[in-house]
PDB file of C-alpha atoms in Angstrom:
ATOM      1  CA  MET A  12      -8.324 -13.212 -16.175  1.00  0.00           C
ATOM      2  CA  LEU A  13      -6.952 -13.158 -12.651  1.00  0.00           C
ATOM      3  CA  ALA A  14      -8.291 -15.780 -10.308  1.00  0.00           C
ATOM      4  CA  ILE A  15      -9.815 -14.633  -7.038  1.00  0.00           C
ATOM      5  CA  ASP A  16      -7.997 -16.177  -4.093  1.00  0.00           C
ATOM      6  CA  GLU A  17     -10.511 -15.992  -1.268  1.00  0.00           C
ATOM      7  CA  ARG A  18      -7.839 -16.934   1.258  1.00  0.00           C
ATOM      8  CA  GLN A  19      -6.456 -13.428   0.854  1.00  0.00           C
ATOM      9  CA  ILE A  20      -9.797 -11.679   1.278  1.00  0.00           C
ATOM     10  CA  THR A  21     -10.620 -10.097   4.606  1.00  0.00           C
ATOM     11  CA  SER A  22     -14.381 -10.303   4.970  1.00  0.00           C
ATOM     12  CA  ASP A  23     -14.494  -7.125   7.050  1.00  0.00           C
ATOM     13  CA  TYR A  24     -12.993  -5.216   4.148  1.00  0.00           C
ATOM     14  CA  TYR A  25     -14.437  -6.769   1.005  1.00  0.00           C
ATOM     15  CA  GLN A  26     -17.074  -9.326   0.075  1.00  0.00           C
ATOM     16  CA  PRO A  27     -15.956 -10.954  -3.190  1.00  0.00           C
ATOM     17  CA  ASN A  28     -18.284 -12.059  -5.943  1.00  0.00           C
ATOM     18  CA  PRO A  29     -16.655 -15.101  -7.606  1.00  0.00           C
ATOM     19  CA  GLU A  30     -18.445 -14.271 -10.855  1.00  0.00           C
ATOM     20  CA  LEU A  31     -16.833 -10.838 -11.049  1.00  0.00           C
ATOM     21  CA  ASP A  32     -13.201 -10.215 -11.865  1.00  0.00           C
ATOM     22  CA  LEU A  33     -13.477  -6.494 -11.148  1.00  0.00           C
ATOM     23  CA  HIS A  34     -14.498  -4.766  -7.973  1.00  0.00           C
ATOM     24  CA  PRO A  35     -18.328  -4.566  -7.890  1.00  0.00           C
ATOM     25  CA  LEU A  36     -18.227  -0.827  -7.101  1.00  0.00           C
ATOM     26  CA  LEU A  37     -15.920   0.039  -9.994  1.00  0.00           C
ATOM     27  CA  GLN A  38     -17.415   2.688 -12.263  1.00  0.00           C
ATOM     28  CA  GLU A  39     -17.337   2.404 -16.026  1.00  0.00           C
ATOM     29  CA  GLY A  40     -14.181   3.945 -17.456  1.00  0.00           C
ATOM     30  CA  VAL A  41     -13.586   6.296 -20.363  1.00  0.00           C
ATOM     31  CA  PHE A  42     -10.190   4.860 -21.283  1.00  0.00           C
ATOM     32  CA  SER A  43      -9.564   1.375 -22.627  1.00  0.00           C
ATOM     33  CA  SER A  44      -6.509  -0.343 -21.174  1.00  0.00           C
ATOM     34  CA  GLN A  45      -4.218  -3.268 -21.793  1.00  0.00           C
ATOM     35  CA  THR A  46      -3.217  -5.676 -19.017  1.00  0.00           C
ATOM     36  CA  ILE A  47       0.345  -6.994 -19.156  1.00  0.00           C
ATOM     37  CA  GLU A  48       1.706  -9.559 -16.706  1.00  0.00           C
ATOM     38  CA  GLY A  49       5.304 -10.461 -16.022  1.00  0.00           C
ATOM     39  CA  GLU A  50       7.511 -12.164 -13.455  1.00  0.00           C
ATOM     40  CA  VAL A  51      10.772 -11.354 -11.713  1.00  0.00           C
ATOM     41  CA  PRO A  52      12.794 -13.780  -9.555  1.00  0.00           C
ATOM     42  CA  ILE A  53      12.673 -12.637  -5.929  1.00  0.00           C
ATOM     43  CA  ALA A  54      13.491 -14.611  -2.770  1.00  0.00           C
ATOM     44  CA  GLY A  55      13.801 -17.924  -4.550  1.00  0.00           C
ATOM     45  CA  THR A  56      10.565 -17.788  -6.499  1.00  0.00           C
ATOM     46  CA  ASP A  57       9.012 -15.846  -9.356  1.00  0.00           C
ATOM     47  CA  SER A  58       7.077 -12.782  -8.259  1.00  0.00           C
ATOM     48  CA  ARG A  59       4.256 -11.649 -10.511  1.00  0.00           C
ATOM     49  CA  TYR A  60       3.655  -8.039 -11.453  1.00  0.00           C
ATOM     50  CA  ILE A  61       0.748  -6.595 -13.424  1.00  0.00           C
ATOM     51  CA  LEU A  62       0.738  -3.489 -15.617  1.00  0.00           C
ATOM     52  CA  GLU A  63      -2.418  -1.650 -16.648  1.00  0.00           C
ATOM     53  CA  ILE A  64      -1.656   0.618 -19.606  1.00  0.00           C
ATOM     54  CA  PRO A  65      -4.351   2.932 -21.043  1.00  0.00           C
ATOM     55  CA  ASP A  66      -4.387   3.224 -24.822  1.00  0.00           C
ATOM     56  CA  ASN A  67      -3.864   6.986 -24.509  1.00  0.00           C
ATOM     57  CA  PRO A  68      -2.332   7.645 -21.071  1.00  0.00           C
ATOM     58  CA  VAL A  69      -2.432  11.218 -19.770  1.00  0.00           C
ATOM     59  CA  ASP A  70       1.129  10.804 -18.481  1.00  0.00           C
ATOM     60  CA  ASP A  71       4.000   8.405 -19.195  1.00  0.00           C
ATOM     61  CA  THR A  72       5.030   7.976 -15.558  1.00  0.00           C
ATOM     62  CA  VAL A  73       4.124   4.604 -14.038  1.00  0.00           C
ATOM     63  CA  ASN A  74       2.103   4.686 -10.806  1.00  0.00           C
ATOM     64  CA  VAL A  75       3.077   1.812  -8.511  1.00  0.00           C
ATOM     65  CA  ILE A  76       0.318   0.633  -6.166  1.00  0.00           C
ATOM     66  CA  ILE A  77       1.859  -0.838  -3.008  1.00  0.00           C
ATOM     67  CA  TYR A  78      -0.544  -3.084  -1.119  1.00  0.00           C
ATOM     68  CA  GLY A  79      -1.455  -2.682   2.509  1.00  0.00           C
ATOM     69  CA  PHE A  80      -0.834  -5.566   4.873  1.00  0.00           C
ATOM     70  CA  ALA A  81      -4.417  -6.811   4.617  1.00  0.00           C
ATOM     71  CA  GLY A  82      -4.761  -6.134   0.898  1.00  0.00           C
ATOM     72  CA  SER A  83      -6.683  -8.463  -1.420  1.00  0.00           C
ATOM     73  CA  GLU A  84      -5.788  -8.935  -5.069  1.00  0.00           C
ATOM     74  CA  PRO A  85      -9.285  -8.364  -6.556  1.00  0.00           C
ATOM     75  CA  ALA A  86      -9.717  -5.186  -4.544  1.00  0.00           C
ATOM     76  CA  TYR A  87      -6.398  -3.622  -5.536  1.00  0.00           C
ATOM     77  CA  ARG A  88      -7.005  -4.690  -9.098  1.00  0.00           C
ATOM     78  CA  GLY A  89     -10.147  -2.576  -8.914  1.00  0.00           C
ATOM     79  CA  LEU A  90      -8.056   0.402  -7.806  1.00  0.00           C
ATOM     80  CA  ALA A  91      -5.540  -0.178 -10.597  1.00  0.00           C
ATOM     81  CA  LYS A  92      -8.338  -0.432 -13.160  1.00  0.00           C
ATOM     82  CA  ALA A  93      -9.923   2.759 -11.846  1.00  0.00           C
ATOM     83  CA  MET A  94      -6.639   4.635 -12.154  1.00  0.00           C
ATOM     84  CA  ALA A  95      -6.035   3.320 -15.660  1.00  0.00           C
ATOM     85  CA  GLU A  96      -9.495   3.330 -17.229  1.00  0.00           C
ATOM     86  CA  GLN A  97     -11.065   6.299 -15.433  1.00  0.00           C
ATOM     87  CA  GLN A  98      -8.047   8.570 -14.931  1.00  0.00           C
ATOM     88  CA  GLY A  99      -5.765   7.507 -17.786  1.00  0.00           C
ATOM     89  CA  LEU A 100      -2.819   6.587 -15.534  1.00  0.00           C
ATOM     90  CA  ILE A 101      -0.372   3.748 -16.139  1.00  0.00           C
ATOM     91  CA  THR A 102      -0.344   1.477 -13.080  1.00  0.00           C
ATOM     92  CA  LEU A 103       1.890  -1.294 -11.768  1.00  0.00           C
ATOM     93  CA  ARG A 104       1.142  -3.605  -8.870  1.00  0.00           C
ATOM     94  CA  CYS A 105       2.833  -6.659  -7.386  1.00  0.00           C
ATOM     95  CA  LYS A 106       1.460  -9.725  -5.676  1.00  0.00           C
ATOM     96  CA  LEU A 107       3.247 -11.519  -2.858  1.00  0.00           C
ATOM     97  CA  SER A 108       2.902 -15.222  -3.610  1.00  0.00           C
ATOM     98  CA  ARG A 109       1.879 -17.796  -1.028  1.00  0.00           C
ATOM     99  CA  THR A 110       5.363 -19.315  -1.258  1.00  0.00           C
ATOM    100  CA  GLN A 111       6.961 -15.958  -0.527  1.00  0.00           C
ATOM    101  CA  LYS A 112       4.649 -15.364   2.416  1.00  0.00           C
ATOM    102  CA  ILE A 113       5.654 -18.685   3.927  1.00  0.00           C
ATOM    103  CA  GLY A 114       9.312 -17.998   3.175  1.00  0.00           C
ATOM    104  CA  ALA A 115       9.081 -14.561   4.747  1.00  0.00           C
ATOM    105  CA  SER A 116       7.594 -15.956   7.932  1.00  0.00           C
ATOM    106  CA  LEU A 117      10.267 -18.637   8.282  1.00  0.00           C
ATOM    107  CA  HIS A 118      13.369 -16.771   7.093  1.00  0.00           C
ATOM    108  CA  PRO A 119      15.289 -15.314  10.064  1.00  0.00           C
ATOM    109  CA  SER A 120      16.075 -12.056   8.247  1.00  0.00           C
ATOM    110  CA  HIS A 121      12.387 -11.443   7.640  1.00  0.00           C
ATOM    111  CA  LEU A 122      10.998 -12.496  11.011  1.00  0.00           C
ATOM    112  CA  PHE A 123      11.189  -9.000  12.463  1.00  0.00           C
ATOM    113  CA  ASN A 124      11.030  -7.153   9.151  1.00  0.00           C
ATOM    114  CA  PRO A 125       8.609  -8.850   6.749  1.00  0.00           C
ATOM    115  CA  MET A 126       8.322  -5.556   4.889  1.00  0.00           C
ATOM    116  CA  ALA A 127      11.873  -5.989   3.570  1.00  0.00           C
ATOM    117  CA  LEU A 128      10.700  -8.741   1.236  1.00  0.00           C
ATOM    118  CA  SER A 129       7.807  -6.625  -0.012  1.00  0.00           C
ATOM    119  CA  SER A 130      10.248  -3.800  -0.752  1.00  0.00           C
ATOM    120  CA  LYS A 131      12.439  -6.144  -2.799  1.00  0.00           C
ATOM    121  CA  ILE A 132       9.433  -7.343  -4.783  1.00  0.00           C
ATOM    122  CA  VAL A 133       8.302  -3.809  -5.624  1.00  0.00           C
ATOM    123  CA  ARG A 134      11.821  -2.756  -6.624  1.00  0.00           C
ATOM    124  CA  GLY A 135      12.159  -5.879  -8.748  1.00  0.00           C
ATOM    125  CA  ALA A 136       8.982  -5.052 -10.648  1.00  0.00           C
ATOM    126  CA  ILE A 137      10.129  -1.462 -11.164  1.00  0.00           C
ATOM    127  CA  GLY A 138      13.393  -2.804 -12.557  1.00  0.00           C
ATOM    128  CA  ALA A 139      11.425  -4.714 -15.200  1.00  0.00           C
ATOM    129  CA  LEU A 140       9.683  -1.602 -16.577  1.00  0.00           C
ATOM    130  CA  PRO A 141      12.316  -0.904 -19.288  1.00  0.00           C
ATOM    131  CA  ASP A 142      11.450  -4.319 -20.748  1.00  0.00           C
ATOM    132  CA  HIS A 143       8.054  -2.805 -21.564  1.00  0.00           C
ATOM    133  CA  GLY A 144       9.415   0.472 -22.909  1.00  0.00           C
ATOM    134  CA  LEU A 145       8.641   2.330 -19.672  1.00  0.00           C
ATOM    135  CA  ASP A 146      10.854   4.519 -17.484  1.00  0.00           C
ATOM    136  CA  GLU A 147      12.041   3.293 -14.079  1.00  0.00           C
ATOM    137  CA  LYS A 148      11.321   6.732 -12.564  1.00  0.00           C
ATOM    138  CA  VAL A 149       7.914   6.100 -10.963  1.00  0.00           C
ATOM    139  CA  ASN A 150       5.216   7.477  -8.700  1.00  0.00           C
ATOM    140  CA  LEU A 151       4.613   5.358  -5.593  1.00  0.00           C
ATOM    141  CA  PHE A 152       1.127   5.058  -4.084  1.00  0.00           C
ATOM    142  CA  GLY A 153       1.247   3.261  -0.732  1.00  0.00           C
ATOM    143  CA  HIS A 154      -1.880   2.268   1.145  1.00  0.00           C
ATOM    144  CA  SER A 155      -1.671   1.457   4.846  1.00  0.00           C
ATOM    145  CA  MET A 156       1.558  -0.484   5.463  1.00  0.00           C
ATOM    146  CA  GLY A 157       2.311  -0.021   1.764  1.00  0.00           C
ATOM    147  CA  GLY A 158       3.104   3.571   2.657  1.00  0.00           C
ATOM    148  CA  TYR A 159       5.919   2.396   4.909  1.00  0.00           C
ATOM    149  CA  ILE A 160       7.288   0.249   2.084  1.00  0.00           C
ATOM    150  CA  GLY A 161       7.040   3.151  -0.349  1.00  0.00           C
ATOM    151  CA  THR A 162       8.795   5.508   2.065  1.00  0.00           C
ATOM    152  CA  HIS A 163      11.554   2.948   2.562  1.00  0.00           C
ATOM    153  CA  ILE A 164      12.058   2.700  -1.212  1.00  0.00           C
ATOM    154  CA  ALA A 165      11.971   6.476  -1.690  1.00  0.00           C
ATOM    155  CA  HIS A 166      14.554   6.910   1.072  1.00  0.00           C
ATOM    156  CA  HIS A 167      17.007   4.293  -0.175  1.00  0.00           C
ATOM    157  CA  LYS A 168      16.377   4.576  -3.940  1.00  0.00           C
ATOM    158  CA  PRO A 169      15.427   8.227  -4.553  1.00  0.00           C
ATOM    159  CA  HIS A 170      16.563   8.006  -8.178  1.00  0.00           C
ATOM    160  CA  LEU A 171      13.633   5.644  -8.810  1.00  0.00           C
ATOM    161  CA  VAL A 172      10.935   7.849  -7.285  1.00  0.00           C
ATOM    162  CA  GLU A 173       9.349  10.949  -8.767  1.00  0.00           C
ATOM    163  CA  ARG A 174       6.537  11.150  -6.264  1.00  0.00           C
ATOM    164  CA  LEU A 175       5.502   9.359  -3.075  1.00  0.00           C
ATOM    165  CA  THR A 176       1.842   9.402  -2.037  1.00  0.00           C
ATOM    166  CA  LEU A 177       0.807   7.939   1.311  1.00  0.00           C
ATOM    167  CA  PHE A 178      -2.817   6.974   1.858  1.00  0.00           C
ATOM    168  CA  SER A 179      -3.774   6.193   5.473  1.00  0.00           C
ATOM    169  CA  SER A 180      -0.280   4.845   5.959  1.00  0.00           C
ATOM    170  CA  ALA A 181       1.154   3.331   9.111  1.00  0.00           C
ATOM    171  CA  GLY A 182       3.702   5.367  10.998  1.00  0.00           C
ATOM    172  CA  LEU A 183       2.285   8.867  10.714  1.00  0.00           C
ATOM    173  CA  ILE A 184       1.765   9.139  14.472  1.00  0.00           C
ATOM    174  CA  GLU A 185       3.610   7.770  17.485  1.00  0.00           C
ATOM    175  CA  HIS A 186       4.121   4.011  17.600  1.00  0.00           C
ATOM    176  CA  SER A 187       5.508   1.543  20.079  1.00  0.00           C
ATOM    177  CA  PRO A 188       4.981  -2.172  20.725  1.00  0.00           C
ATOM    178  CA  ARG A 189       2.648  -1.144  23.535  1.00  0.00           C
ATOM    179  CA  THR A 190       0.492   1.230  21.499  1.00  0.00           C
ATOM    180  CA  LEU A 191      -1.021  -1.382  19.260  1.00  0.00           C
ATOM    181  CA  ALA A 192      -4.583  -2.622  19.122  1.00  0.00           C
ATOM    182  CA  PRO A 193      -6.881  -3.687  21.952  1.00  0.00           C
ATOM    183  CA  GLY A 194      -7.990  -7.293  22.206  1.00  0.00           C
ATOM    184  CA  VAL A 195      -4.893  -8.924  20.726  1.00  0.00           C
ATOM    185  CA  PRO A 196      -5.432 -12.708  20.757  1.00  0.00           C
ATOM    186  CA  LYS A 197      -3.702 -14.604  23.527  1.00  0.00           C
ATOM    187  CA  LEU A 198      -1.629 -16.513  20.968  1.00  0.00           C
ATOM    188  CA  LEU A 199       0.033 -13.339  19.764  1.00  0.00           C
ATOM    189  CA  GLY A 200       0.408 -12.067  23.300  1.00  0.00           C
ATOM    190  CA  ARG A 201       2.288 -15.195  24.361  1.00  0.00           C
ATOM    191  CA  LEU A 202       4.367 -15.166  21.191  1.00  0.00           C
ATOM    192  CA  ALA A 203       5.271 -11.512  21.636  1.00  0.00           C
ATOM    193  CA  SER A 204       6.108 -12.023  25.297  1.00  0.00           C
ATOM    194  CA  ASP A 205       8.489 -14.856  24.427  1.00  0.00           C
ATOM    195  CA  ILE A 206      10.225 -13.113  21.543  1.00  0.00           C
ATOM    196  CA  LEU A 207      10.394  -9.666  23.112  1.00  0.00           C
ATOM    197  CA  GLU A 208      11.146 -11.121  26.566  1.00  0.00           C
ATOM    198  CA  LEU A 209       8.368  -9.045  28.052  1.00  0.00           C
ATOM    199  CA  ASP A 210       7.026  -9.885  31.476  1.00  0.00           C
ATOM    200  CA  GLU A 211       3.598  -8.968  30.225  1.00  0.00           C
ATOM    201  CA  PHE A 212       2.064  -7.916  26.941  1.00  0.00           C
ATOM    202  CA  LYS A 213      -0.789  -5.461  27.322  1.00  0.00           C
ATOM    203  CA  PRO A 214      -1.354  -3.518  24.110  1.00  0.00           C
ATOM    204  CA  SER A 215      -3.319  -0.328  24.506  1.00  0.00           C
ATOM    205  CA  PRO A 216      -5.633   1.231  21.915  1.00  0.00           C
ATOM    206  CA  GLY A 217      -3.606   2.486  18.981  1.00  0.00           C
ATOM    207  CA  ASP A 218      -3.330   2.540  15.243  1.00  0.00           C
ATOM    208  CA  ALA A 219      -2.554  -1.083  14.334  1.00  0.00           C
ATOM    209  CA  LEU A 220      -6.098  -2.445  14.315  1.00  0.00           C
ATOM    210  CA  HIS A 221      -5.639  -3.821  10.827  1.00  0.00           C
ATOM    211  CA  CYS A 222      -2.949  -6.197  12.118  1.00  0.00           C
ATOM    212  CA  LEU A 223      -5.657  -8.205  13.828  1.00  0.00           C
ATOM    213  CA  LYS A 224      -7.351  -9.009  10.538  1.00  0.00           C
ATOM    214  CA  HIS A 225      -4.707 -11.563   9.579  1.00  0.00           C
ATOM    215  CA  ILE A 226      -3.489 -12.693  12.936  1.00  0.00           C
ATOM    216  CA  VAL A 227      -4.995 -16.171  12.639  1.00  0.00           C
ATOM    217  CA  LYS A 228      -3.696 -16.620   9.090  1.00  0.00           C
ATOM    218  CA  ASN A 229      -0.107 -15.698   9.879  1.00  0.00           C
ATOM    219  CA  PRO A 230       0.740 -14.682  13.449  1.00  0.00           C
ATOM    220  CA  ILE A 231       4.467 -14.479  12.669  1.00  0.00           C
ATOM    221  CA  LEU A 232       4.030 -11.930   9.901  1.00  0.00           C
ATOM    222  CA  THR A 233       1.488 -10.035  11.959  1.00  0.00           C
ATOM    223  CA  LEU A 234       3.862  -9.855  14.894  1.00  0.00           C
ATOM    224  CA  GLY A 235       6.629  -8.845  12.514  1.00  0.00           C
ATOM    225  CA  GLU A 236       4.551  -5.931  11.270  1.00  0.00           C
ATOM    226  CA  MET A 237       3.692  -4.830  14.779  1.00  0.00           C
ATOM    227  CA  ILE A 238       7.349  -4.871  15.751  1.00  0.00           C
ATOM    228  CA  ILE A 239       8.540  -2.994  12.680  1.00  0.00           C
ATOM    229  CA  VAL A 240       5.821  -0.390  13.161  1.00  0.00           C
ATOM    230  CA  GLY A 241       6.836  -0.132  16.780  1.00  0.00           C
ATOM    231  CA  LYS A 242      10.454   0.498  15.831  1.00  0.00           C
ATOM    232  CA  CYS A 243       9.841   2.914  12.993  1.00  0.00           C
ATOM    233  CA  ASP A 244       8.183   6.290  13.001  1.00  0.00           C
ATOM    234  CA  ILE A 245       7.666   7.055   9.331  1.00  0.00           C
ATOM    235  CA  ARG A 246       8.110  10.763  10.025  1.00  0.00           C
ATOM    236  CA  ASN A 247      11.785  10.142  10.741  1.00  0.00           C
ATOM    237  CA  ILE A 248      12.210   8.645   7.280  1.00  0.00           C
ATOM    238  CA  ILE A 249      10.145  11.389   5.652  1.00  0.00           C
ATOM    239  CA  SER A 250      12.460  14.007   7.153  1.00  0.00           C
ATOM    240  CA  GLN A 251      15.389  12.285   5.425  1.00  0.00           C
ATOM    241  CA  LEU A 252      13.813  12.016   1.977  1.00  0.00           C
ATOM    242  CA  ASP A 253      15.772  13.419  -0.922  1.00  0.00           C
ATOM    243  CA  PRO A 254      14.409  16.858  -1.914  1.00  0.00           C
ATOM    244  CA  SER A 255      13.822  15.514  -5.417  1.00  0.00           C
ATOM    245  CA  VAL A 256      11.077  13.188  -4.143  1.00  0.00           C
ATOM    246  CA  LYS A 257       7.694  14.907  -4.076  1.00  0.00           C
ATOM    247  CA  LEU A 258       5.541  13.883  -1.133  1.00  0.00           C
ATOM    248  CA  ALA A 259       1.758  13.905  -0.825  1.00  0.00           C
ATOM    249  CA  ILE A 260      -0.685  12.672   1.802  1.00  0.00           C
ATOM    250  CA  LEU A 261      -4.172  11.281   1.254  1.00  0.00           C
ATOM    251  CA  GLN A 262      -6.023  10.891   4.523  1.00  0.00           C
ATOM    252  CA  ALA A 263      -9.454   9.361   5.073  1.00  0.00           C
ATOM    253  CA  ARG A 264     -11.768  11.509   7.163  1.00  0.00           C
ATOM    254  CA  ASP A 265     -13.229   8.533   9.039  1.00  0.00           C
ATOM    255  CA  ASP A 266     -10.038   6.486   9.206  1.00  0.00           C
ATOM    256  CA  GLU A 267     -10.285   4.526  12.441  1.00  0.00           C
ATOM    257  CA  LEU A 268      -6.515   4.080  12.636  1.00  0.00           C
ATOM    258  CA  PHE A 269      -5.349   7.683  12.720  1.00  0.00           C
ATOM    259  CA  ASP A 270      -6.030  10.951  14.448  1.00  0.00           C
ATOM    260  CA  LEU A 271      -6.523  13.415  11.611  1.00  0.00           C
ATOM    261  CA  LYS A 272      -5.310  16.425  13.622  1.00  0.00           C
ATOM    262  CA  GLU A 273      -2.116  14.585  14.499  1.00  0.00           C
ATOM    263  CA  VAL A 274      -1.436  13.763  10.866  1.00  0.00           C
ATOM    264  CA  VAL A 275      -2.088  17.318   9.719  1.00  0.00           C
ATOM    265  CA  SER A 276       0.050  18.918  12.415  1.00  0.00           C
ATOM    266  CA  GLN A 277       2.994  16.561  12.017  1.00  0.00           C
ATOM    267  CA  VAL A 278       3.352  15.906   8.300  1.00  0.00           C
ATOM    268  CA  ALA A 279       1.264  18.335   6.272  1.00  0.00           C
ATOM    269  CA  ASN A 280       3.908  21.063   6.312  1.00  0.00           C
ATOM    270  CA  SER A 281       6.460  18.756   4.710  1.00  0.00           C
ATOM    271  CA  THR A 282       4.261  17.763   1.778  1.00  0.00           C
ATOM    272  CA  ASP A 283       3.457  19.285  -1.581  1.00  0.00           C
ATOM    273  CA  ASN A 284      -0.163  18.294  -1.173  1.00  0.00           C
ATOM    274  CA  PHE A 285      -2.459  17.168   1.608  1.00  0.00           C
ATOM    275  CA  ARG A 286      -5.970  15.995   0.830  1.00  0.00           C
ATOM    276  CA  VAL A 287      -8.692  14.722   3.132  1.00  0.00           C
ATOM    277  CA  VAL A 288     -11.165  12.258   1.627  1.00  0.00           C
ATOM    278  CA  ASP A 289     -14.555  12.629   3.276  1.00  0.00           C
ATOM    279  CA  ASP A 290     -16.814   9.826   4.490  1.00  0.00           C
ATOM    280  CA  VAL A 291     -14.426   6.943   3.870  1.00  0.00           C
ATOM    281  CA  GLY A 292     -12.207   4.898   6.177  1.00  0.00           C
ATOM    282  CA  HIS A 293      -8.989   2.919   6.243  1.00  0.00           C
ATOM    283  CA  ALA A 294     -10.134   0.372   3.658  1.00  0.00           C
ATOM    284  CA  SER A 295     -11.018   3.042   1.103  1.00  0.00           C
ATOM    285  CA  PRO A 296      -8.961   1.678  -1.845  1.00  0.00           C
ATOM    286  CA  ILE A 297     -10.922  -1.519  -1.400  1.00  0.00           C
ATOM    287  CA  THR A 298     -14.376  -0.101  -0.791  1.00  0.00           C
ATOM    288  CA  HIS A 299     -14.083   3.092  -2.865  1.00  0.00           C
ATOM    289  CA  PRO A 300     -11.688   2.359  -5.767  1.00  0.00           C
ATOM    290  CA  SER A 301     -13.137   4.954  -8.145  1.00  0.00           C
ATOM    291  CA  LEU A 302     -13.174   7.699  -5.523  1.00  0.00           C
ATOM    292  CA  ILE A 303      -9.594   7.097  -4.405  1.00  0.00           C
ATOM    293  CA  ALA A 304      -8.380   6.898  -8.014  1.00  0.00           C
ATOM    294  CA  ARG A 305      -9.957  10.290  -8.673  1.00  0.00           C
ATOM    295  CA  GLU A 306      -8.500  11.868  -5.528  1.00  0.00           C
ATOM    296  CA  TYR A 307      -5.054  10.513  -6.378  1.00  0.00           C
ATOM    297  CA  ALA A 308      -5.258  11.812  -9.947  1.00  0.00           C
ATOM    298  CA  ASP A 309      -6.258  15.219  -8.592  1.00  0.00           C
ATOM    299  CA  LEU A 310      -3.147  15.249  -6.404  1.00  0.00           C
ATOM    300  CA  LEU A 311      -0.993  14.512  -9.435  1.00  0.00           C
ATOM    301  CA  ARG A 312      -2.618  17.256 -11.456  1.00  0.00           C
ATOM    302  CA  GLU A 313      -2.093  19.799  -8.703  1.00  0.00           C
ATOM    303  CA  SER A 314       1.686  19.445  -8.814  1.00  0.00           C
ATOM    304  CA  SER A 315       2.536  18.182 -12.291  1.00  0.00           C
ATOM    305  CA  ASN A 316       1.984  18.819 -15.946  1.00  0.00           C
ATOM    306  CA  ILE A 317      -1.103  16.605 -16.056  1.00  0.00           C
ATOM    307  CA  THR A 318      -3.825  19.105 -16.903  1.00  0.00           C
ATOM    308  CA  GLU A 319      -6.528  17.061 -18.591  1.00  0.00           C
ATOM    309  CA  ARG A 320      -9.301  15.864 -16.323  1.00  0.00           C
ATOM    310  CA  PRO A 321     -10.952  12.635 -17.519  1.00  0.00           C
ATOM    311  CA  LEU A 322     -14.693  12.557 -17.926  1.00  0.00           C
ATOM    312  CA  VAL A 323     -15.393  10.234 -14.998  1.00  0.00           C
ATOM    313  CA  ALA A 324     -16.090  12.189 -11.811  1.00  0.00           C
TER     314      ALA A 324
END
């Protein structure tokens, strides 16, 4: 049983129940699954990965869940369980250890690109799949900043990726260090001014509101994310994806971080599938694990050989 680390829980997103190992909103599944844990050495420490394998999966391709910046382990475990036990999909997820988080914030190469470490961890876990009799050719499901990580992997390692699905992922509309979130704490403002050598730091309303959730816990990593988002428009990477990588977009109707019309007009034409999820917001994998698992499975079925629809609606 996985322990709940409340230090990684954002209260605005998810209220944990210490007596529950699964997400409290997780529906009962129709598939039974096996949980397998393993470790791979990354950045000087062992990084844990977790596989959820249904007894009778509807497809042999592994679906890699890439956490958002403010992701909590119990919440994403709920999403993985929903995919495995309700939709019959094999899932893989990785957890960034506390040691790695500290190392990422202090290591010069990760100061302005903390996502690089996350990318290495995901690729390391994918590389371990043959040890479990599974193919390294995977589907990537990236939530929030996890979509940037997934796009980075798909761009640089297209031979590993069958399909890339972005759910409310950072970088789908214009970004710059000045189009961040309103009300950034003074600590971050001073830090950004010093590092960026800005005379003033006045973020305007934008699409990085989720950065604020962890600013007190780790201002360096938060600043690093803001900078990398500011430097990278994910559409530029999408335009360079190998044609062999299938691309899909899941977009929350009430996502407070994105303008739906902008997303549709700028990326929908380059995707195999585009699906809007009604009445949910940016934290949907955390607050609606069963719903998002179903929507994701529907996307797969629309453009693959997966034809069976599990019983759970």
